[in-house]
Short mmCIF file of C-alpha atoms in Angstrom, two decimals:
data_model
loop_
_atom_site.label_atom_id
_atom_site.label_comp_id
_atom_site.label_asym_id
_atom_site.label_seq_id
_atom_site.Cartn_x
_atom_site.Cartn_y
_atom_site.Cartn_z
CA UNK A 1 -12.22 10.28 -89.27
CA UNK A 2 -14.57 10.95 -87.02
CA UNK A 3 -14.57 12.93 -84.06
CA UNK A 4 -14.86 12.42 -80.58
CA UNK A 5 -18.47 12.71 -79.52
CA UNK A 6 -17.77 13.85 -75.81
CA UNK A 7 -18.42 17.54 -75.64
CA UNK A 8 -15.48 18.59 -73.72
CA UNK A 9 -13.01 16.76 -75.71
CA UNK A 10 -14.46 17.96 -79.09
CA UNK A 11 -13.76 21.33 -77.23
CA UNK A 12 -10.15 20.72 -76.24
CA UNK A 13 -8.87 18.45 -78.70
CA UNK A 14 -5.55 18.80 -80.89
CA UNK A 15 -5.91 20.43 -83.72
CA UNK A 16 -4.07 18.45 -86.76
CA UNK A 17 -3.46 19.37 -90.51
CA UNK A 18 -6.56 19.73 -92.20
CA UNK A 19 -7.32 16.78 -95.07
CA UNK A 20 -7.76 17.55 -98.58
CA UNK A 21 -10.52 17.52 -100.08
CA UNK A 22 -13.23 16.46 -97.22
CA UNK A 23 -14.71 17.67 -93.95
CA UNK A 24 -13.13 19.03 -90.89
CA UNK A 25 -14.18 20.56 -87.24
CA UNK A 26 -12.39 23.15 -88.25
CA UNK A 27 -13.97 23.91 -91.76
CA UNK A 28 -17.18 22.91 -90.15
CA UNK A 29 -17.08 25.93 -87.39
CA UNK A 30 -15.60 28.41 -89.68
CA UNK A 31 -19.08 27.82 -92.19
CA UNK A 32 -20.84 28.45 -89.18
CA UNK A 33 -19.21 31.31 -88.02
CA UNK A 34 -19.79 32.96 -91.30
CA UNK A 35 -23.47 31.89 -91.65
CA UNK A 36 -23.92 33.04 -87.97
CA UNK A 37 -22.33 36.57 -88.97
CA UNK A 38 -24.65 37.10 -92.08
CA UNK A 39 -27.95 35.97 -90.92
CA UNK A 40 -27.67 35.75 -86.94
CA UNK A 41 -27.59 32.77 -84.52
CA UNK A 42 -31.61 32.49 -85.25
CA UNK A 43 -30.38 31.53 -89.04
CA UNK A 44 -27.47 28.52 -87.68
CA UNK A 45 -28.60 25.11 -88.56
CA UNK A 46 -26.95 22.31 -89.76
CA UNK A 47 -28.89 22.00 -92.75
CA UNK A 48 -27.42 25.48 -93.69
CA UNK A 49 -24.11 24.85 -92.67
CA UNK A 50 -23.60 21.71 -94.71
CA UNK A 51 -25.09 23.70 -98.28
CA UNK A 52 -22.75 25.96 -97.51
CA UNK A 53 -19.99 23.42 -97.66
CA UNK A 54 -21.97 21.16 -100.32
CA UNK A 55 -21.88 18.29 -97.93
CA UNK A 56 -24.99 16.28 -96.77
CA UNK A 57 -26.22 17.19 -93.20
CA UNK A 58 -25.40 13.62 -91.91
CA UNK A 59 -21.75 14.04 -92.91
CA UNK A 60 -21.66 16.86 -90.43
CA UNK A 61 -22.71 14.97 -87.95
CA UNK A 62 -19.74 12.63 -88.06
CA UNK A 63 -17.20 15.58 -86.63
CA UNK A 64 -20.24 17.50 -84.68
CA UNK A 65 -23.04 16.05 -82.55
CA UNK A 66 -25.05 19.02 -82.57
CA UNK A 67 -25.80 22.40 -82.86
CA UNK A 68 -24.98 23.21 -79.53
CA UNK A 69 -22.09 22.20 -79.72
CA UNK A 70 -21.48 23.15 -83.01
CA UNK A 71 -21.88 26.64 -81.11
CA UNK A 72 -19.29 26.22 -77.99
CA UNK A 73 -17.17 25.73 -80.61
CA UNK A 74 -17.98 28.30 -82.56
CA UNK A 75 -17.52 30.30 -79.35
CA UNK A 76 -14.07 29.42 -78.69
CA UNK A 77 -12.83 29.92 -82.23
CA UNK A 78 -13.71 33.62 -82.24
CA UNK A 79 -12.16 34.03 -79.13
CA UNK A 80 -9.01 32.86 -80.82
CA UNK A 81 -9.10 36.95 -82.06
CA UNK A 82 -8.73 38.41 -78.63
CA UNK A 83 -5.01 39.91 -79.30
CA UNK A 84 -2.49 38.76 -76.28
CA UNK A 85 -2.98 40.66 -72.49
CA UNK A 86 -1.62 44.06 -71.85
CA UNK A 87 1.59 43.90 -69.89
CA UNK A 88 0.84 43.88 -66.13
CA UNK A 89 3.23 47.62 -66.01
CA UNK A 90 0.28 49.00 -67.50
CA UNK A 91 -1.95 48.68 -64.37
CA UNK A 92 -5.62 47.03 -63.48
CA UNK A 93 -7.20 50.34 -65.52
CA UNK A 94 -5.72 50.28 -68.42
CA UNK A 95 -5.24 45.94 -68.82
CA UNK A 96 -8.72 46.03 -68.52
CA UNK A 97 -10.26 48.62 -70.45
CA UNK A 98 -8.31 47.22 -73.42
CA UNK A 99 -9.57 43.52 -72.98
CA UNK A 100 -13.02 44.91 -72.44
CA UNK A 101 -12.56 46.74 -75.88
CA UNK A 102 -11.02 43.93 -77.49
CA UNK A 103 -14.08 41.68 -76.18
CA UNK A 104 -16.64 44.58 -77.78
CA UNK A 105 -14.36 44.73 -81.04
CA UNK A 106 -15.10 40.84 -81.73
CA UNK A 107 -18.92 41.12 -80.62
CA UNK A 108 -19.41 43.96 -83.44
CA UNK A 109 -17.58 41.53 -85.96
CA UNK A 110 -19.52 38.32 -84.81
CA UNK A 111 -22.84 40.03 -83.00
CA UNK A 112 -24.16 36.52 -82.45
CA UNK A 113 -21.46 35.67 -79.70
CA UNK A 114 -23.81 37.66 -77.32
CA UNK A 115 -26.82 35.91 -78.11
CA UNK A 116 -24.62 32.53 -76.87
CA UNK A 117 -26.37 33.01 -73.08
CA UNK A 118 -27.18 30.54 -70.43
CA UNK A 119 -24.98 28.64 -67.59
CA UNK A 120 -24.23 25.53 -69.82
CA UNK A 121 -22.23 26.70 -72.33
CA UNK A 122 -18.68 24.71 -72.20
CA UNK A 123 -15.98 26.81 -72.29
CA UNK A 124 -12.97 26.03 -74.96
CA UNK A 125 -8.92 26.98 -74.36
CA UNK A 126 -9.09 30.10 -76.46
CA UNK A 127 -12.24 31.20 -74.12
CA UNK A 128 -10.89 30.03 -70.93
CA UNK A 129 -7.02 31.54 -71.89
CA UNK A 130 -9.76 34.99 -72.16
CA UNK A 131 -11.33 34.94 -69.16
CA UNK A 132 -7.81 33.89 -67.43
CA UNK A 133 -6.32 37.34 -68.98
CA UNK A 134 -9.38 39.09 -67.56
CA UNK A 135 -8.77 37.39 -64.15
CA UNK A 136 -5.36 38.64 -64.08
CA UNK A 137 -5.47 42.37 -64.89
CA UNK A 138 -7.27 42.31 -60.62
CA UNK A 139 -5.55 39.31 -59.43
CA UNK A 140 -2.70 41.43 -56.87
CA UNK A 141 -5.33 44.12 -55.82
CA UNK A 142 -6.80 44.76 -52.90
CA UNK A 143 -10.40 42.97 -54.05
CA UNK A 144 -11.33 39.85 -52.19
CA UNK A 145 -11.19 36.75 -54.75
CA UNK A 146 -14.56 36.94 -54.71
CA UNK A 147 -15.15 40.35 -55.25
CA UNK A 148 -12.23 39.21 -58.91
CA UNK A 149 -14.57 37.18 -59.89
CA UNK A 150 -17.72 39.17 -59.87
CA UNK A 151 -15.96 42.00 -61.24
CA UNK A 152 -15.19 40.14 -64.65
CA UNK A 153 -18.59 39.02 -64.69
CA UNK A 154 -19.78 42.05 -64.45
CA UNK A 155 -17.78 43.12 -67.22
CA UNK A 156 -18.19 40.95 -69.24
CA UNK A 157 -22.75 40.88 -69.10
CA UNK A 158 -22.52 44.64 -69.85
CA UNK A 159 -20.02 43.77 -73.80
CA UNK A 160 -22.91 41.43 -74.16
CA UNK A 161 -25.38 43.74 -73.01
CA UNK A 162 -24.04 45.99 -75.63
CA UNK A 163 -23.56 43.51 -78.05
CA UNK A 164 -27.35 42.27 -77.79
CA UNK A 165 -28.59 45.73 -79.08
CA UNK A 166 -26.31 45.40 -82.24
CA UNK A 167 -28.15 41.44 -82.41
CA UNK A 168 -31.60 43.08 -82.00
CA UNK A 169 -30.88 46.04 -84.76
CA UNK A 170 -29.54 43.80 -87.63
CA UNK A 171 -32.13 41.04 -86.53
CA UNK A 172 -35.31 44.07 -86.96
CA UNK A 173 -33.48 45.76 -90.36
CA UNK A 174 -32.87 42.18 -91.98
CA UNK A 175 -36.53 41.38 -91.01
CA UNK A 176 -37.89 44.34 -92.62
CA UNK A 177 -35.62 45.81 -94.96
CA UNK A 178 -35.88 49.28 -93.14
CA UNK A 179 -32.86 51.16 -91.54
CA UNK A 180 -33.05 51.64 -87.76
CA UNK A 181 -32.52 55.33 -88.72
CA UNK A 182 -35.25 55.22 -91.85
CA UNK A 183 -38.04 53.20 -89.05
CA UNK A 184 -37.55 56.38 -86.27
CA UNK A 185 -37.50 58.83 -88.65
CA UNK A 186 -40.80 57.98 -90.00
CA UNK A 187 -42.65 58.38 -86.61
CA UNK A 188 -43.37 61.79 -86.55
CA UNK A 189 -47.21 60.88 -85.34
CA UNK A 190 -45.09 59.51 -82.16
CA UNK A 191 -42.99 63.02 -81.56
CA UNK A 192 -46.39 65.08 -81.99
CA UNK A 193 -47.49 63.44 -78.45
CA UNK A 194 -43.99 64.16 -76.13
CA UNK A 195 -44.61 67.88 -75.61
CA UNK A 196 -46.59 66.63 -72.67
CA UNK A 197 -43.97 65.16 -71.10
CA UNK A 198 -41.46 67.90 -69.02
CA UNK A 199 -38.69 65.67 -68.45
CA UNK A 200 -38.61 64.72 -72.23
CA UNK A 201 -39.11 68.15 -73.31
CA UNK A 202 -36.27 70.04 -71.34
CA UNK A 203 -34.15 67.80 -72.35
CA UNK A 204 -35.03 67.72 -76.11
CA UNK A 205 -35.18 71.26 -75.64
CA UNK A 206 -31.81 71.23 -74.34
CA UNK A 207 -29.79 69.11 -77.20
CA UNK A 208 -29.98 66.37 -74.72
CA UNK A 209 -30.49 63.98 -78.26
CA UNK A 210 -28.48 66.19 -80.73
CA UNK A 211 -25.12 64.19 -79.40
CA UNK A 212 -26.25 61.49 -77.81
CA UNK A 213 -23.65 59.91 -75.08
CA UNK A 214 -21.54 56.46 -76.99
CA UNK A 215 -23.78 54.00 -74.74
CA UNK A 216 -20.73 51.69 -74.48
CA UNK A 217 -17.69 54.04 -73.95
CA UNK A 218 -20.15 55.85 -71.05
CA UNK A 219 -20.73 52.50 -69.44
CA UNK A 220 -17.13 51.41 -69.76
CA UNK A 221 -16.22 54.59 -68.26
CA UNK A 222 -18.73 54.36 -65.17
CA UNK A 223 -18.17 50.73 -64.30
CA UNK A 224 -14.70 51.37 -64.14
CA UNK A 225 -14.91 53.89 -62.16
CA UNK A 226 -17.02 52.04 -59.56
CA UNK A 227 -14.43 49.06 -59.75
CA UNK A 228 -11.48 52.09 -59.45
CA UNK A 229 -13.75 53.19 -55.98
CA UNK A 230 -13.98 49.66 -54.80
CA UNK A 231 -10.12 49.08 -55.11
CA UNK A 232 -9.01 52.25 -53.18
CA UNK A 233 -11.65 51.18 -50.48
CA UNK A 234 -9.79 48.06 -50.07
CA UNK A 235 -6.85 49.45 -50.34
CA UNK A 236 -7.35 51.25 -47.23
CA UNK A 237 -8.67 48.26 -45.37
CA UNK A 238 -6.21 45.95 -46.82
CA UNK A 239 -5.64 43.01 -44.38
CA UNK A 240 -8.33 44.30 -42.19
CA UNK A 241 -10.87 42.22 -42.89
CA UNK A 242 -11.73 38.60 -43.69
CA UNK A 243 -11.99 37.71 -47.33
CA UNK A 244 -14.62 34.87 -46.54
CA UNK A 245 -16.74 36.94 -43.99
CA UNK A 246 -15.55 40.32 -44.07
CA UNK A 247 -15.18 40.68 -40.53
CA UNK A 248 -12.09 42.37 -38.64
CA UNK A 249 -8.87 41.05 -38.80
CA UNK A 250 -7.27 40.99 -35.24
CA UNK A 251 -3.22 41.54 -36.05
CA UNK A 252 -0.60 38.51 -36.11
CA UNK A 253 1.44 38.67 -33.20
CA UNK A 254 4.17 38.19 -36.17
CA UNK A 255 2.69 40.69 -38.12
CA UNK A 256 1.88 38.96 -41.21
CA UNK A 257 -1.29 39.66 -43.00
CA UNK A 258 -3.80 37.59 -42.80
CA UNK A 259 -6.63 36.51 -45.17
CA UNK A 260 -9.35 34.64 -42.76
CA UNK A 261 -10.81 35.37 -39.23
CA UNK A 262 -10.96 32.02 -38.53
CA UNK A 263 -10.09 28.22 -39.80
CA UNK A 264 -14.02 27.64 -40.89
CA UNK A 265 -13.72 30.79 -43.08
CA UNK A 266 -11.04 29.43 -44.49
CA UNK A 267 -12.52 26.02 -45.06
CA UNK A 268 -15.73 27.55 -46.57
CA UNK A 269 -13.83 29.33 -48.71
CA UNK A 270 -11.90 26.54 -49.84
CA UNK A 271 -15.46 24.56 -50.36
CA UNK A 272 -16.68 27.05 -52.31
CA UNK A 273 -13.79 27.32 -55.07
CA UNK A 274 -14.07 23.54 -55.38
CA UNK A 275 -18.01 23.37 -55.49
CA UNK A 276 -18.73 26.13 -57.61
CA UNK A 277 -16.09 26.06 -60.98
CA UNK A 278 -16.68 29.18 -62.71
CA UNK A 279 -19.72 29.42 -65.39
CA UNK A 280 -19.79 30.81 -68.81
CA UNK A 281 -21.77 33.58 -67.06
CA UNK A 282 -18.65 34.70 -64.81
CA UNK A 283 -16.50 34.16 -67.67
#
């Protein structure tokens, strides 16, 4: 039977036993997701999905609409692989640095998933039970809600930031046929010309590229850090300022902690949750 063609419910909708023999969402999205992992989202159609399956392209259409949202839901299925959340008694570090690596784990087995970009994306259960986990391992710290929020999103841009390079490397070597490795090694016109350059050539001079740095277990490192920094800040201030304005708390005369200077902060900030649902982006 056919599918529902709203977006969101072809997102969320209950999955049921397979049939046998025929089409399904589900067989449907796990074609693409293999297609998508050997030749890159630039090589997902339709077309190619249904020859993989032997099926005409207009039976897909039945169970999809589209390709876009053949690739939300793509999306959400590999996000189905993100293992279950840390236990809280592990603390905000550790939770997570292992959801960050979990996240990087899935974009080096399905590369593509970074390449998913833009504010329109709807999000599935599987992605949205994600980004919940990630919410969690700061929800209880000293960080504003606000300052939660942008945290994950920061997060989560630089595993796709990371990610995008894989993309870009299998995209150039399947283009070409050429190892990055074999394409910079044959460049030696290109090295002849940085002995000019003093920066370049202490450092070369100085093993700087013999071991380079792990470009995503240095980043890791330093934005957690920065988000380790920004917690002990807060920590100090805690209940000090407002989480809406960041202005000085004057003290209760009961002594509980308060989280707004004032009932308009308050309201804004209420506003705010309720006109601005979180984006893919944040996610």
């Amino acid at each position: 039977m056919p599918m529902s063609q709203d977006p969101v419910e072809l997102l969320w909708r209950q999955e049921e036993p397979e049939p046998r023999p025929g089409l399904s969402v589900g067989r449907i999205v796990r074609a693409a997701i293999e297609l998508a992992d050997a030749e890159g989202l630039e090589g997902l159609s339709m077309r190619k999905v249904a020859d993989r399956l032997g099926f005409t392209t207009m039976s897909l259409y039945r169970h999809v609409p589209g390709r876009d949202q053949l690739v939300d839901l793509m999306s959400d299925e590999v996000m189905r692989e993100h293992p279950k959340a840390p236990p809280r008694q592990e603390g905000w570090r550790a939770r997570l640095e292992a959801i960050a690596r979990q996240g990087w784990e899935i974009r080096k087995r399905h590369p593509w998933l970074a390449e998913v970009r833009g504010t329109r994306h709807l999000p599935g259960p599987h992605a949205v039970a994600h980004y919940d986990d990630m919410l969690a391992t700061l929800t209880g710290t000293a960080l504003r809600p606000s300052e939660v929020i942008a945290v994950i999103g920061l997060i989560g841009r630089f595993v796709d930031a990371e990610a995008l390079v894989l993309v870009e490397t299998q995209r150039e070597e399947r283009r070409s046929g050429v190892s990055e490795q074999e394409w910079w090694g044959s460049r030696d016109s290109l090295y002849e010309h940085l002995d000019r350059y003093p920066a370049i050539t202490h450092l070369w001079e100085s093993g700087g590229w013999d071991h380079p740095e792990d470009s995503f277990e240095f980043g890791l490192r330093r934005l957690l850090d920065g988000i380790e920094a920004l917690i002990h800040e807060r920590d100090e201030n805690r209940d000090e300022t407002c989480r809406e304005c960041g202005k000085a708390l004057e003290p209760t005369a009961s002594g509980r902690p308060r989280l707004y200077c004032s009932r308009a902060c308050q309201q804004r900030a209420y506003r705010k949750r309720n006109q601005h649902p979180p984006s893919r982006e944040d996610r």
